[in-house]
XYZ file of N, CA and C in Angstrom:
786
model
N 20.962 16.391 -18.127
C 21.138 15.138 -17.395
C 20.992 15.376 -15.890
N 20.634 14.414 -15.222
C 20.844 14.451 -13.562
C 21.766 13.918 -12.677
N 21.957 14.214 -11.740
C 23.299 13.849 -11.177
C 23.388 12.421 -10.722
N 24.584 12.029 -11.359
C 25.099 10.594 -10.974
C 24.762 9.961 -12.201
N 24.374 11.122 -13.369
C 24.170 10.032 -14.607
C 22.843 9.119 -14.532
N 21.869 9.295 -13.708
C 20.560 9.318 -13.720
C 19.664 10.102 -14.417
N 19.052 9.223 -15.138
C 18.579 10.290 -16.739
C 17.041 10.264 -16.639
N 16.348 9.176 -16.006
C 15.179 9.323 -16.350
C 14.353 9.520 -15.519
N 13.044 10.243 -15.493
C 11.877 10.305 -14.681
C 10.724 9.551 -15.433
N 10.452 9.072 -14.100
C 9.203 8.115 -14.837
C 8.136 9.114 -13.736
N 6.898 9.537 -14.815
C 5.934 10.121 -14.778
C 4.184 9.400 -14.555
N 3.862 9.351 -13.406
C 2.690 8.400 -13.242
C 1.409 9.509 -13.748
N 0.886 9.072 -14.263
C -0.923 9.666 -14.333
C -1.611 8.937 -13.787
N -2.578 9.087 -13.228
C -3.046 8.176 -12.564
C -4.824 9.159 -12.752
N -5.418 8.335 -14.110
C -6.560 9.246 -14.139
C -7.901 8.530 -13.937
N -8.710 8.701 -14.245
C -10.435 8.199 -13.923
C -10.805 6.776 -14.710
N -10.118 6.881 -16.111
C -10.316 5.521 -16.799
C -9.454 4.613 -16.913
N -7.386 5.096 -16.631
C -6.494 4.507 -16.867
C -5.481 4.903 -16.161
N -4.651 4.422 -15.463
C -3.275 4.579 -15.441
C -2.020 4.484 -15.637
N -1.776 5.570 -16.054
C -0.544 5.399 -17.163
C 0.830 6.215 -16.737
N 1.906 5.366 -17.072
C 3.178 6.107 -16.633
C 3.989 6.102 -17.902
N 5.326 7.203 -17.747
C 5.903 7.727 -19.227
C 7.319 7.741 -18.375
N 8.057 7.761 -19.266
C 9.468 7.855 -18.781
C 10.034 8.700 -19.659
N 10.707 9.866 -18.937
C 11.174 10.715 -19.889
C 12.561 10.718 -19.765
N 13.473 11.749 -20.920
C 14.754 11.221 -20.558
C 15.421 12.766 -20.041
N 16.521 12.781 -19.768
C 17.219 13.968 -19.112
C 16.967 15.513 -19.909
N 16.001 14.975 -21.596
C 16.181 16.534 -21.951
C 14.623 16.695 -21.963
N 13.637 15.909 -21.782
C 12.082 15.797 -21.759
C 11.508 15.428 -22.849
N 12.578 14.496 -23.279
C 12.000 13.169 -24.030
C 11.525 12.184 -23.767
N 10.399 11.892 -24.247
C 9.281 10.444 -23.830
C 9.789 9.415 -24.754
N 10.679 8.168 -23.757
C 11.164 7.212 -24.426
C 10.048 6.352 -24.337
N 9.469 6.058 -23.519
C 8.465 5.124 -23.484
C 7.059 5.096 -22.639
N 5.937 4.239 -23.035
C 4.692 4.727 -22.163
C 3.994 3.473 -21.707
N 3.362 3.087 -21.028
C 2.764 2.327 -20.515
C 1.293 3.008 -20.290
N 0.282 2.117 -20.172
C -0.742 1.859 -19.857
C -1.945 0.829 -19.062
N -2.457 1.043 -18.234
C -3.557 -0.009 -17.847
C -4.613 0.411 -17.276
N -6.019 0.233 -17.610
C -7.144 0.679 -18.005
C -7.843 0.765 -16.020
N -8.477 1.068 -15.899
C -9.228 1.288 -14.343
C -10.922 1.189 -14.575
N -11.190 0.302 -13.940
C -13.024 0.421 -13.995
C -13.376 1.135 -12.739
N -14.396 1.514 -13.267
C -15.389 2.423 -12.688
C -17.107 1.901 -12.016
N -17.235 1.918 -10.847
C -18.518 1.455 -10.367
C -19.192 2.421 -9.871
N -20.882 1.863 -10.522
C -21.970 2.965 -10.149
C -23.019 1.641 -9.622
N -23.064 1.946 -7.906
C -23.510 0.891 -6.988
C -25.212 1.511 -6.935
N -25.157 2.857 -7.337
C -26.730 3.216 -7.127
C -26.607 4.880 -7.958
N -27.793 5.001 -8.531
C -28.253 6.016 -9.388
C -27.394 7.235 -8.700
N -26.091 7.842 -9.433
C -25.618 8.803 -9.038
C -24.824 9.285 -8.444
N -23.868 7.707 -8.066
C -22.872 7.378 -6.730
C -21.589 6.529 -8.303
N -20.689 7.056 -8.122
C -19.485 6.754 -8.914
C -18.041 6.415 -7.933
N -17.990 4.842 -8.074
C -16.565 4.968 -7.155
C -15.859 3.887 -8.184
N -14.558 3.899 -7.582
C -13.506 2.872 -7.775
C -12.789 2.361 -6.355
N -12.506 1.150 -6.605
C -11.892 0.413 -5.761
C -9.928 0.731 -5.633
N -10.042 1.555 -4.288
C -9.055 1.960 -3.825
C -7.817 1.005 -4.247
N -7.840 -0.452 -3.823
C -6.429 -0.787 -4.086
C -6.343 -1.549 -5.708
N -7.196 -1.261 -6.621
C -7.361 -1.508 -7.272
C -6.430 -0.305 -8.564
N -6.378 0.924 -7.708
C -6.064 2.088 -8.335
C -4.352 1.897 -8.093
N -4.197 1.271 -6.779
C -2.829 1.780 -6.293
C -2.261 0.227 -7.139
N -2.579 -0.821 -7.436
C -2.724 -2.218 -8.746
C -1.942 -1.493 -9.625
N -3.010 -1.251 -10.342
C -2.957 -0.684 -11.825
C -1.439 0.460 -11.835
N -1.508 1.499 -10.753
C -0.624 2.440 -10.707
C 0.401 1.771 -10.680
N 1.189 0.761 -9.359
C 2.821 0.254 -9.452
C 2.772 -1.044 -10.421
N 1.819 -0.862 -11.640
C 2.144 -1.808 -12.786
C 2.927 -1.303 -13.445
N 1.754 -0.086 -13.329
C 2.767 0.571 -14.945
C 4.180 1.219 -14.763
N 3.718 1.829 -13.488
C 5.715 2.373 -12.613
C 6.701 1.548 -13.149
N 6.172 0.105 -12.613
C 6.947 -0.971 -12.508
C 7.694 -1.529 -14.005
N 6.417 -0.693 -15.113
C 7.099 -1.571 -16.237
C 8.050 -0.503 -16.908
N 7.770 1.062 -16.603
C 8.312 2.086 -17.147
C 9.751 1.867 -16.514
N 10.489 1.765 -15.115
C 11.364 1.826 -13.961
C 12.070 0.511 -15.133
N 11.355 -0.854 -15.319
C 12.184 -1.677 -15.988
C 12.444 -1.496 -17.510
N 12.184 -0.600 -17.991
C 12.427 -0.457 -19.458
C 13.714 0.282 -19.484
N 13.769 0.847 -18.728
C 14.823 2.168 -18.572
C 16.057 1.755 -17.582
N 15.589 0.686 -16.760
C 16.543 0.312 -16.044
C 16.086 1.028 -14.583
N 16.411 0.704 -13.445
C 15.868 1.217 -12.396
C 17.528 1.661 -11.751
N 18.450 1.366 -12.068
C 19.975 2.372 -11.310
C 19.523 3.817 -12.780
N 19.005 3.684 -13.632
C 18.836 5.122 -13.950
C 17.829 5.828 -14.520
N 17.161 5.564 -12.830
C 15.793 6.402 -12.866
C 16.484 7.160 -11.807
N 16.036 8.446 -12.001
C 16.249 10.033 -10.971
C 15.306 10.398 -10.222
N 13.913 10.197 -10.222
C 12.838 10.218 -9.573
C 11.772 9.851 -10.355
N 10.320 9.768 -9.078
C 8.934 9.464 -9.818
C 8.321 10.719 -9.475
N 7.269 11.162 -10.404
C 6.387 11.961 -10.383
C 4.843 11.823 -10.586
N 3.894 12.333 -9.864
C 2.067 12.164 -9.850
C 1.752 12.594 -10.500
N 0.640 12.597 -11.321
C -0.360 13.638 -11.625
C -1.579 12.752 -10.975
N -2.561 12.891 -10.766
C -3.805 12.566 -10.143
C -5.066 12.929 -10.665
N -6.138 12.137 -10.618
C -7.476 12.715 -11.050
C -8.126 13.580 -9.253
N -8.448 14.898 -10.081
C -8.737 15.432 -9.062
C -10.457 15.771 -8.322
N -10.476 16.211 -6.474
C -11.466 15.839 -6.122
C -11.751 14.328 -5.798
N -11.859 13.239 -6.444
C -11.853 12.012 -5.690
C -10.744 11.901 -4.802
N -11.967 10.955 -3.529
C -11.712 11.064 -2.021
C -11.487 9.784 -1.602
N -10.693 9.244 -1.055
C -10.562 8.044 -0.032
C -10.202 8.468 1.391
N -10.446 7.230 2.257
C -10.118 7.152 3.650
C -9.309 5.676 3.419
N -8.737 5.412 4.569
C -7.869 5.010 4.942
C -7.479 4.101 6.755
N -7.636 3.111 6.687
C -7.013 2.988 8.478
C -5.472 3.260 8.268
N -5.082 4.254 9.284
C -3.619 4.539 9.574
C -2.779 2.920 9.616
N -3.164 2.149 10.725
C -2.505 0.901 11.061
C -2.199 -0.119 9.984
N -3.460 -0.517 9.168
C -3.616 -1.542 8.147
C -3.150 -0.862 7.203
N -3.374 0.129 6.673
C -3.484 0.947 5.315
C -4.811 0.517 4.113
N -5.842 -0.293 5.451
C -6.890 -0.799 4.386
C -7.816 -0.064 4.381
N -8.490 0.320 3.257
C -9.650 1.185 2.636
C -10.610 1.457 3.246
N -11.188 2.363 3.936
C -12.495 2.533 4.762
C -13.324 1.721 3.678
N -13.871 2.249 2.627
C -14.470 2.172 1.330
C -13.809 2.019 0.074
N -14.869 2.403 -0.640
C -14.092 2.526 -2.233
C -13.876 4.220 -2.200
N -12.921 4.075 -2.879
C -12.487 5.808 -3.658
C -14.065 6.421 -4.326
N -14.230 7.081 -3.568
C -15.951 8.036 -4.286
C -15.296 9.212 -5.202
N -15.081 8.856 -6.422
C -14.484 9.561 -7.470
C -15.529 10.899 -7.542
N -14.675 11.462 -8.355
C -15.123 13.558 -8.752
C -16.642 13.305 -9.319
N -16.820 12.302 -9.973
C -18.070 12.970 -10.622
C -19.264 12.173 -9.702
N -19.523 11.665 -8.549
C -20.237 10.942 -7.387
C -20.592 11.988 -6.933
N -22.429 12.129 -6.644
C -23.337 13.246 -5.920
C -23.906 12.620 -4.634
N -23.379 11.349 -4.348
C -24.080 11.345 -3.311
C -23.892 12.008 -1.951
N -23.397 13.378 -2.021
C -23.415 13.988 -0.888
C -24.554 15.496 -1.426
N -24.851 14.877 -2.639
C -25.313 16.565 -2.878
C -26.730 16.504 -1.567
N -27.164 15.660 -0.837
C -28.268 16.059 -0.020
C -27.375 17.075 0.906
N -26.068 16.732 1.576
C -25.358 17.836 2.413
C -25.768 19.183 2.302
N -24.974 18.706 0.417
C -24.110 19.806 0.218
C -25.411 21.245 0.069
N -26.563 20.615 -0.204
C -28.271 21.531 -0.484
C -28.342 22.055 1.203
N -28.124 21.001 1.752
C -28.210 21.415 3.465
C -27.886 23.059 3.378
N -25.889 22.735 3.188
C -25.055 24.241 3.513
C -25.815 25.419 2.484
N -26.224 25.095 1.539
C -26.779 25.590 1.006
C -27.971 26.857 1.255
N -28.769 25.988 2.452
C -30.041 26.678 2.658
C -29.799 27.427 3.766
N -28.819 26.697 4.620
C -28.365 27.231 5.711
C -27.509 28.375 5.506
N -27.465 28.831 4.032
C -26.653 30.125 4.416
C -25.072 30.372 4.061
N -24.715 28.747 3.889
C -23.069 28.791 4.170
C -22.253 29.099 2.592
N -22.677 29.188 1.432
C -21.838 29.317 0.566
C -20.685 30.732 0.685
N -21.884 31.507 0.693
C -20.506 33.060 0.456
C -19.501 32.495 1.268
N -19.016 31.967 2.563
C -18.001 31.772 3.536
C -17.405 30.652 2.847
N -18.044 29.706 2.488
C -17.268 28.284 1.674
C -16.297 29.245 0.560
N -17.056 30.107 0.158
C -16.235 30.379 -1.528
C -15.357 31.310 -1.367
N -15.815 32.359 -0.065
C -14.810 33.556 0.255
C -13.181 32.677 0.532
N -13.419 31.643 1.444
C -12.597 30.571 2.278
C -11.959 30.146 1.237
N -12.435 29.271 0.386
C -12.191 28.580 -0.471
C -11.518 28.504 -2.018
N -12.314 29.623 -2.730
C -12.547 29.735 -3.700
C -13.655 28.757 -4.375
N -14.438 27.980 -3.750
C -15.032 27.186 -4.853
C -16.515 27.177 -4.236
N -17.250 26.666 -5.035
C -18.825 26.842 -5.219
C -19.667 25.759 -4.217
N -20.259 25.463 -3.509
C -21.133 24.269 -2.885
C -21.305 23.592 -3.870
N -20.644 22.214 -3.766
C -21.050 21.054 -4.808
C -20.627 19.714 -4.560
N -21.260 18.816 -4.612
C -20.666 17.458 -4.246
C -19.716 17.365 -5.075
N -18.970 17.655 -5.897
C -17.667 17.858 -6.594
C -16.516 17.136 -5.833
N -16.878 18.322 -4.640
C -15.249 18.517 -4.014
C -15.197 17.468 -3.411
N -13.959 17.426 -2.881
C -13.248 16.390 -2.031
C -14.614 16.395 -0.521
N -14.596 17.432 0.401
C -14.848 17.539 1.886
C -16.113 17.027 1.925
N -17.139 17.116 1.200
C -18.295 16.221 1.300
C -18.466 14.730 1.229
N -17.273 14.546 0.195
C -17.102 12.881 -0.115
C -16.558 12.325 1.218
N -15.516 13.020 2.267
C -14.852 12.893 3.273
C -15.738 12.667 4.211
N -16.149 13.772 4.309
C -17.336 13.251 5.584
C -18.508 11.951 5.377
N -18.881 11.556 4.145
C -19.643 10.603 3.810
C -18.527 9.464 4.267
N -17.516 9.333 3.791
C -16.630 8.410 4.300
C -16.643 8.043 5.981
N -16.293 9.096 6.607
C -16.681 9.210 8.058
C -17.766 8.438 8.579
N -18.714 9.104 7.994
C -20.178 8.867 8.517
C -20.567 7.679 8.396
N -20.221 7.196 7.387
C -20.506 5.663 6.773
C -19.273 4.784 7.511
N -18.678 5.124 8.183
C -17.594 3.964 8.968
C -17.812 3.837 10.737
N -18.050 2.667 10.958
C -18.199 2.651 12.319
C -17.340 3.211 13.556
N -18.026 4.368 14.115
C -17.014 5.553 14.868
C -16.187 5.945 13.984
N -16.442 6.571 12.627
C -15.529 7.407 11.996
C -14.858 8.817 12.310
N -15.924 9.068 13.005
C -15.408 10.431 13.223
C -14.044 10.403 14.066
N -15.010 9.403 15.214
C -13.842 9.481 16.618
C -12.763 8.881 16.421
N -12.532 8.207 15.478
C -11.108 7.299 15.038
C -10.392 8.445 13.987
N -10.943 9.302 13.322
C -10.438 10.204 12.587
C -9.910 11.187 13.287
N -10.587 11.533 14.327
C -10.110 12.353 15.178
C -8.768 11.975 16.245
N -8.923 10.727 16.258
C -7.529 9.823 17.213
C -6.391 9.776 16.215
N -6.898 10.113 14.842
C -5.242 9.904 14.473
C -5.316 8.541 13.580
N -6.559 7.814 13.290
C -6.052 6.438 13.254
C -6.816 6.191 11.891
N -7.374 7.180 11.650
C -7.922 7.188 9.799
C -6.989 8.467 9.379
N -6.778 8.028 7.736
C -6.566 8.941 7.007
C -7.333 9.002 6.131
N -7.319 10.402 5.619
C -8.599 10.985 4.286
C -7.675 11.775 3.734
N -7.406 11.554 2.566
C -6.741 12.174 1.635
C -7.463 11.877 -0.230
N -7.232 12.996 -0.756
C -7.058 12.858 -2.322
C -5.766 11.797 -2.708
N -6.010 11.608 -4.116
C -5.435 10.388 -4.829
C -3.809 10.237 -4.461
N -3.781 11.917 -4.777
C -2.312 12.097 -5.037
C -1.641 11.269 -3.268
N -2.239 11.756 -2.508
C -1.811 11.083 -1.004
C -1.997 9.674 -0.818
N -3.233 9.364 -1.202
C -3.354 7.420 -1.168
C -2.089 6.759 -1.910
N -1.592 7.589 -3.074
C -0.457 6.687 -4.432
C 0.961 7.025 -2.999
N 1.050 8.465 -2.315
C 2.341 8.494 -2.378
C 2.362 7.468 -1.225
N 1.165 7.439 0.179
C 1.160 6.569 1.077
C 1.747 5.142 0.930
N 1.288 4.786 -0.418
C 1.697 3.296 -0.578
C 2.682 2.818 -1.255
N 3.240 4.274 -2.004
C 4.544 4.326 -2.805
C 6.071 3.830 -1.507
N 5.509 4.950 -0.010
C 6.287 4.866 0.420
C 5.787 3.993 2.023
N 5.265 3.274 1.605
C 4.797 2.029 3.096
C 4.669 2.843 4.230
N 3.425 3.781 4.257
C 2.991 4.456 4.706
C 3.870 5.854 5.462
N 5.212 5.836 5.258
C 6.120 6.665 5.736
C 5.733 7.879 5.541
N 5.023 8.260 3.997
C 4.561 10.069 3.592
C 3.105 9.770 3.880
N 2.344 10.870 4.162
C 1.237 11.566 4.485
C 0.950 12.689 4.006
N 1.331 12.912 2.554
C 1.114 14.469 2.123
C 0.454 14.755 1.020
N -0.064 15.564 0.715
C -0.591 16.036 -0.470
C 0.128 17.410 -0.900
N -0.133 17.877 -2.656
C 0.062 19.346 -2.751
C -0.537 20.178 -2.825
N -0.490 21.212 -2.889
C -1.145 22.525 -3.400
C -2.958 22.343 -4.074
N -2.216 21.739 -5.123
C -3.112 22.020 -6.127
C -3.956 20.970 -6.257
N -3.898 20.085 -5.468
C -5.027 18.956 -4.847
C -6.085 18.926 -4.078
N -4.917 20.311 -2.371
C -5.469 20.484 -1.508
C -6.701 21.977 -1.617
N -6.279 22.213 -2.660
C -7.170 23.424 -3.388
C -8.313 23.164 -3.884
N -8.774 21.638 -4.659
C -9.827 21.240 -4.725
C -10.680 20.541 -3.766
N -10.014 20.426 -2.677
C -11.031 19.489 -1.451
C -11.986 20.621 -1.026
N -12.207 22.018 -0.863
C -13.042 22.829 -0.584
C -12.614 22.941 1.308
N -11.496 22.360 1.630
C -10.882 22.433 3.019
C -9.903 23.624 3.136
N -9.235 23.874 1.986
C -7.799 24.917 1.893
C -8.543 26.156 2.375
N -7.716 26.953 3.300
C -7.790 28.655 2.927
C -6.719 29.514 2.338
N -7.410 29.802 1.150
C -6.433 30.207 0.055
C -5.205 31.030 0.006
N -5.612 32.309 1.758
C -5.069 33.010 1.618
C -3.833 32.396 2.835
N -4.408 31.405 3.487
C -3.208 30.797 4.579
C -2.375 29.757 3.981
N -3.175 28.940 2.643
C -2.625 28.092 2.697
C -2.805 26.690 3.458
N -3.454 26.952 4.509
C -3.606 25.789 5.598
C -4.999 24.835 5.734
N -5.040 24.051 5.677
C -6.340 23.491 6.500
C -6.733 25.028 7.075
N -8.328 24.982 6.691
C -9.240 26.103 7.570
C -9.898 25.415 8.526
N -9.633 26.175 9.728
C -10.723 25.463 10.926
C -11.853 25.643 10.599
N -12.886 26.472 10.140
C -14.112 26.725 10.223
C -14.611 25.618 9.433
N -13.757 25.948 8.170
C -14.049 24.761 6.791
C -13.837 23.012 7.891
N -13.324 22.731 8.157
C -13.135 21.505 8.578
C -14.317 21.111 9.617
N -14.621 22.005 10.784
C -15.466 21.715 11.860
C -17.350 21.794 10.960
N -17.376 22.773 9.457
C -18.762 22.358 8.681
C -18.739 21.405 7.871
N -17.409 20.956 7.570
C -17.728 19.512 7.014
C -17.527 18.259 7.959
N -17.370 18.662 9.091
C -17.024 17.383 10.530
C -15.952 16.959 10.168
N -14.962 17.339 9.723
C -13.692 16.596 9.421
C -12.308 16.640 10.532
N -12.088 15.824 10.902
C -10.532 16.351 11.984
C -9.237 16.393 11.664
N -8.749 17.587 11.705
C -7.340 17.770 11.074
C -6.596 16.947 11.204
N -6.686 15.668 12.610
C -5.511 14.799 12.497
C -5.654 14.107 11.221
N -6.900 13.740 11.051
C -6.916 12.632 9.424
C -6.589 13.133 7.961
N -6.029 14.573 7.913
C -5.929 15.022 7.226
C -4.308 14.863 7.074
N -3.433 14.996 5.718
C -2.384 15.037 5.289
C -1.504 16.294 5.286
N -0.434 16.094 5.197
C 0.503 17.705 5.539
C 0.719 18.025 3.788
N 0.204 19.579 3.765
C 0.309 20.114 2.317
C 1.367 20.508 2.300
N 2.033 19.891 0.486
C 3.224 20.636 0.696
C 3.208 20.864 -0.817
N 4.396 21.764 -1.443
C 4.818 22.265 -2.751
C 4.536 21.366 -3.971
N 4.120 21.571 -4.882
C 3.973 20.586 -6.035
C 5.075 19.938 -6.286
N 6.112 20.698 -6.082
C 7.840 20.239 -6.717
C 8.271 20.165 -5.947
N 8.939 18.761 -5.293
C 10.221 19.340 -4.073
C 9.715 17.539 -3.450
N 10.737 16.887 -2.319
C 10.787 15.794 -1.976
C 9.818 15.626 -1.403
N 8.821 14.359 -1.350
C 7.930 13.796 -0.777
C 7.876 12.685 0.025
N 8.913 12.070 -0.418
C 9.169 10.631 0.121
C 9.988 9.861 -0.798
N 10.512 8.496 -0.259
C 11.467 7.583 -1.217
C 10.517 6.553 -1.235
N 10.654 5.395 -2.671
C 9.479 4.002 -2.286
C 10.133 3.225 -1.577
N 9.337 2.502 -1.154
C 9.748 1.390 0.238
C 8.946 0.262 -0.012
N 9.749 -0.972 0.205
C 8.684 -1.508 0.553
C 8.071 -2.658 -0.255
N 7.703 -2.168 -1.765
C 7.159 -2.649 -2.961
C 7.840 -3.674 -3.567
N 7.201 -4.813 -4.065
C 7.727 -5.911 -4.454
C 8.312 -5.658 -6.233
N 7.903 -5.018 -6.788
C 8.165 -4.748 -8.497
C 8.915 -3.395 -8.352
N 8.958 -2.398 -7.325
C 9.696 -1.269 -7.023
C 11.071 -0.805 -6.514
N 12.052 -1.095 -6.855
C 12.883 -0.846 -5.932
C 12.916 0.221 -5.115
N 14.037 -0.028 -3.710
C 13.576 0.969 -2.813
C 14.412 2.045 -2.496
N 13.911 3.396 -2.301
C 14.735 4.307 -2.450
C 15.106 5.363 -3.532
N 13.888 4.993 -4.629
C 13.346 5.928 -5.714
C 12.857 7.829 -4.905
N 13.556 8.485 -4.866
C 12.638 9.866 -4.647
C 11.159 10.562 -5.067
N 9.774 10.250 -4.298
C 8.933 10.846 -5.276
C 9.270 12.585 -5.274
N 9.282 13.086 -6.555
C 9.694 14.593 -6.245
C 8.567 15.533 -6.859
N 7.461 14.844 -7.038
C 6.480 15.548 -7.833
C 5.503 15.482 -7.591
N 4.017 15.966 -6.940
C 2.695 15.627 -7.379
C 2.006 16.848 -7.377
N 0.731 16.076 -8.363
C 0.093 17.281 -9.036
C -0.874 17.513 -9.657
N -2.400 18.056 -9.227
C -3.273 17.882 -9.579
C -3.380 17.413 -11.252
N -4.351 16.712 -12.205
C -3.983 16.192 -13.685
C -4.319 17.493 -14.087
N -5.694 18.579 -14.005
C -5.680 19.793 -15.130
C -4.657 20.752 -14.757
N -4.349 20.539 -13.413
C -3.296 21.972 -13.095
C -1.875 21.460 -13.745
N -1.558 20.390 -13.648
C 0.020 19.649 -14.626
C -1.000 20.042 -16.089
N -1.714 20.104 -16.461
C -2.216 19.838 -18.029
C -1.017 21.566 -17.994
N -1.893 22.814 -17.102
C -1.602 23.953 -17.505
C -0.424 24.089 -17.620
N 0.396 23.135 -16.769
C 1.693 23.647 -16.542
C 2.815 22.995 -17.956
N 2.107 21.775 -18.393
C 2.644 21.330 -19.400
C 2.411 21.913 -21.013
N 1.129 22.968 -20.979
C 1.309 23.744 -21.823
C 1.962 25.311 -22.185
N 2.643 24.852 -20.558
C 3.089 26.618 -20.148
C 2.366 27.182 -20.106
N 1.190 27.452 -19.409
C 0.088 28.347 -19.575
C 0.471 28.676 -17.791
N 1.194 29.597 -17.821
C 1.926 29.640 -16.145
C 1.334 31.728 -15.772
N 0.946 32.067 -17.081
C 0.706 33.898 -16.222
C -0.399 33.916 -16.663
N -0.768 35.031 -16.059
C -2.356 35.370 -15.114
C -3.106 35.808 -17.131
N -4.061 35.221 -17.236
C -4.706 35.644 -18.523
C -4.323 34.697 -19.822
N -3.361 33.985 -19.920
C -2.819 33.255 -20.799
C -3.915 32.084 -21.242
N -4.760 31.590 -20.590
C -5.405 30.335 -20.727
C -6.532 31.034 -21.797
């Protein structure tokens, strides 16, 4: 059980076709589940997005219906999982959408990404990184975001856009813009992390044109993120205490936690 006799966590997924939340109870029992489905738009041969507030819709539905099944004086916290690699931006002020969310499986940066390519830059992306040149990642979709917004850069650079993965857009609006963070295992797929710091890499950021102010503060998969605020179906003052890339929670939910096990 949790303290104060607060028993349940309600668990958001928040994946590519649906979003769905679970409520579990104090021993990691799934009393109940919710669901609601997410469309997907392909505006031109090869370009895959979804509509940003359309995601964060669907997401405090299902919160909303899991939090009331269970009662909301005994819910103990909310927790993320996220589809990972898809990218949004953000105006700091409004909290309205540069664009649509350019989801994981969208190439329209692969002309870039062939650029770094020829130019030489992978071994340093992957040494940096761990990961391969590919419109995949998050940092290409980012800068297309940029590029495609009038003075993106220079407003990104003032502080006054944000670019974050999913897991940061849900907690932003969970908590009326109060958190700005992402975790680990999110910030590991944007192709921005250096693995061995941990941090935003300068080099990585200045070849994808990106400015650290628009970027989110990384923090632990487990541990406080923010309280909700704000939300009309939410009450306020829920703890988010969780987020987490969806295959890296897959591993962790099969215990597949030491080196060779998978």
């Amino acid at each position: 059980m949790f303290a104060g006799n607060k028993e349940f966590v309600i668990a958001l997924d928040e994946g590519t076709t649906n979003a769905k939340a679970i409520a579990l109870d104090g021993f990691g029992n799934v009393v109940a589940k919710f669901s609601q489905p997410l469309a997907i738009q392909t505006p031109r041969e090869g370009w895959v997005e979804q509509s940003g507030e359309a995601l964060i819709s669907a997401s405090l539905d299902v919160i909303a219906q899991a939090i009331n099944h269970v009662g909301a004086e005994n819910v103990a916290a909310l927790a993320i999982s996220n589809q990972r690699e898809t990218a949004i931006g953000w105006y700091r002020q409004s909290g309205k959408p540069l664009n649509a969310a350019i989801t994981w499986q969208c190439t329209r940066s692969a002309e870039f990404c062939e650029t770094l390519r020829r130019e030489g830059k992978e071994q340093q992306i992957t040494t940096t990184t761990g990961l391969p040149i590919a419109p995949l990642f998050s940092a290409s979709k980012m800068r297309w975001l940029l590029e495609s917004t009038p003075e993106g850069v220079q407003l990104a650079d003032q502080g006054e856009i944000c670019l974050g993965t999913i897991d940061a857009w849900l907690l932003w609006n969970l908590t009326a813009g109060d958190s700005f963070c992402c975790d680990y295992s999110n910030a590991a797929r944007t192709q921005l992390l250096n693995l061995k710091t941990g941090e935003w890499d300068e080099e990585m950021l200045a070849l994808f044109h990106i400015p650290r102010a628009a970027l989110p503060e990384i923090k632990p998969s487990s541990g406080l993120f923010g309280y909700t605020r704000g939300l009309k179906t939410i009450p306020d003052g829920i703890p988010v205490m969780a987020m987490v890339g969806d295959s890296h929670a897959a591993l962790f939910g099969h215990a597949l936690g030491e080196a060779g096990c998978v």
